[in-house]
CSV table of C-alpha atoms in Angstrom, one decimal:
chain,number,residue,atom,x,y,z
A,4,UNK,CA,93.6,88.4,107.5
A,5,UNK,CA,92.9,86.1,104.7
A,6,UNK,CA,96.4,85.1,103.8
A,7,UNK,CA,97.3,84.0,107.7
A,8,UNK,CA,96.1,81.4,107.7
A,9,UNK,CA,98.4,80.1,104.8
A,10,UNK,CA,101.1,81.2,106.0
A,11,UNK,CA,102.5,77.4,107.0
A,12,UNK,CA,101.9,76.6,103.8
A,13,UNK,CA,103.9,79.1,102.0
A,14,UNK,CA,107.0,78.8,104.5
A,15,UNK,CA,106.4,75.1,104.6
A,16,UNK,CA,109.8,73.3,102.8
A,17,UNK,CA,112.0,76.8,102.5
A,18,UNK,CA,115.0,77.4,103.6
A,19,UNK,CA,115.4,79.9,106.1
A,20,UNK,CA,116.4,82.7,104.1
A,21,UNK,CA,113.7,82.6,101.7
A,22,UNK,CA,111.1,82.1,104.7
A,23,UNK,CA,112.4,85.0,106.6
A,24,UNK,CA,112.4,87.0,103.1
A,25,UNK,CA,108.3,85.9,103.1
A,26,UNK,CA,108.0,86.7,106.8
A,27,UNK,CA,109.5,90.4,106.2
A,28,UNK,CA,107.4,90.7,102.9
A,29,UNK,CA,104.2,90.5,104.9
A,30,UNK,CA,105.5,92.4,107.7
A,31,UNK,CA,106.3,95.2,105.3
A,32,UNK,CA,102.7,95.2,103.6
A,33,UNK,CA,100.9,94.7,107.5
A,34,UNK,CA,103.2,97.6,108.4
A,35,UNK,CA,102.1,100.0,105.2
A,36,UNK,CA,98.5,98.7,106.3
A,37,UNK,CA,99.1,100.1,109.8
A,38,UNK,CA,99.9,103.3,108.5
A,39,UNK,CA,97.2,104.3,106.5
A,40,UNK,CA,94.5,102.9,108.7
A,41,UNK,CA,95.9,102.5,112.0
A,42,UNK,CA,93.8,98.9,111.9
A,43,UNK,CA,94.8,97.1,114.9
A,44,UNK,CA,94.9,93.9,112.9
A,45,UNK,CA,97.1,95.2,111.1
A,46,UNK,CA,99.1,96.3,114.2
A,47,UNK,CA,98.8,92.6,115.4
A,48,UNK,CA,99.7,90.6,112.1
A,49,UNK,CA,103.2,92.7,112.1
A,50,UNK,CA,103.5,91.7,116.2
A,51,UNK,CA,103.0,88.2,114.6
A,52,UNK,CA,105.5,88.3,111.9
A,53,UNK,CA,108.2,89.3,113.4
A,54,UNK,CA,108.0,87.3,116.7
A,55,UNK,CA,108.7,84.5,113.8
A,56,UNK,CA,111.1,86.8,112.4
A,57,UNK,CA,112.9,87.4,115.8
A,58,UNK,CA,113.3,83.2,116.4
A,59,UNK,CA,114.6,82.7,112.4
A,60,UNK,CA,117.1,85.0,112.9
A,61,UNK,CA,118.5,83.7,115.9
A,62,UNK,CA,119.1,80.3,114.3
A,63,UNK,CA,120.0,82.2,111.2
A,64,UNK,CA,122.6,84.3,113.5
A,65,UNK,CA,122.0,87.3,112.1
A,66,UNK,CA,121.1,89.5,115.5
A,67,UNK,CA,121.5,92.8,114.2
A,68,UNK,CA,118.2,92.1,112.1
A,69,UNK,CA,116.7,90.3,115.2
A,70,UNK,CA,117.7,93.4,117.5
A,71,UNK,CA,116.2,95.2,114.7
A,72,UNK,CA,112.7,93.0,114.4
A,73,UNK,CA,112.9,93.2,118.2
A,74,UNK,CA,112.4,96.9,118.2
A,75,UNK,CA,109.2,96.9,115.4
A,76,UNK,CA,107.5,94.5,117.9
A,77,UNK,CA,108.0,97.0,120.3
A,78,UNK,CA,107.0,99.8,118.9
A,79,UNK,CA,103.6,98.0,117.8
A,80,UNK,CA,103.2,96.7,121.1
A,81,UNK,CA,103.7,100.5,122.2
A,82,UNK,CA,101.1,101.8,119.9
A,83,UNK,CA,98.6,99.1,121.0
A,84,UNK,CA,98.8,100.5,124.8
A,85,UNK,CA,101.3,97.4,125.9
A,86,UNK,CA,103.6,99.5,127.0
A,87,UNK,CA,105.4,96.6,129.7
A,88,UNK,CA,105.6,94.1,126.5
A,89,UNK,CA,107.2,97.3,124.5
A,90,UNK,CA,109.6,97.9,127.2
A,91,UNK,CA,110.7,94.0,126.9
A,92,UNK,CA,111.2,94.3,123.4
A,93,UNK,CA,113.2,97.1,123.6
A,94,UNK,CA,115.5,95.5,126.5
A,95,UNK,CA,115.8,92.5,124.4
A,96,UNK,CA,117.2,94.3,121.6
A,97,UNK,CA,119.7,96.6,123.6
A,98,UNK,CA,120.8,92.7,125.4
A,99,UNK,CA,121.5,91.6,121.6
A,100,UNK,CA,123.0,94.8,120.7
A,101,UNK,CA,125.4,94.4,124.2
A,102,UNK,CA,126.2,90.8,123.6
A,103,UNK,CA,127.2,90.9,119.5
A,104,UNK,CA,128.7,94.3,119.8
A,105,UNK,CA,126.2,96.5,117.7
């Protein structure tokens, strides 16, 4: 999608909250996308977003939200027919939920 492939630039220089704030923003539109349209692209941007998502907020230590960003990769993955990737999604969010006590 046309704003992808600015998406270094606009992250570029931020701190870590403010670039996981960006990441989520575009996750949330991509996601609204999805569900009107049911665009794979859409479905695939989101997959994209929060894979970023799920590394920031591991060195941001916040692994509720990672669980969390964890589980909407997985259920994208699921409704693109992936269902082995879904299933290791979902594993690595019940590991973080295990480990951290959530």
């Amino acid at each position: 999608l046309k704003w992808e492939g600015r998406m270094e630039e606009l992250v570029a220089d931020q701190a870590d909250d403010v670039c996981e704030q960006l990441l989520q923003t575009f996750g949330r539109a991509h996601e609204r996308g999805y569900s009107s349209t049911a665009s794979k692209d859409h479905a695939l941007s989101v997959i994209r977003l929060e894979e970023r998502r799920v590394e920031l907020l591991g060195r941001m230590e916040r692994f509720r939200d990672q669980g969390e960003a964890s589980c909407n990769i997985a259920q994208h993955k699921h409704s693109l027919g992936e269902r082995k990737e879904a299933a290791t999604h979902y594993e690595s969010a019940r590991d973080l939920g295990a480990k951290h006590g959530f």
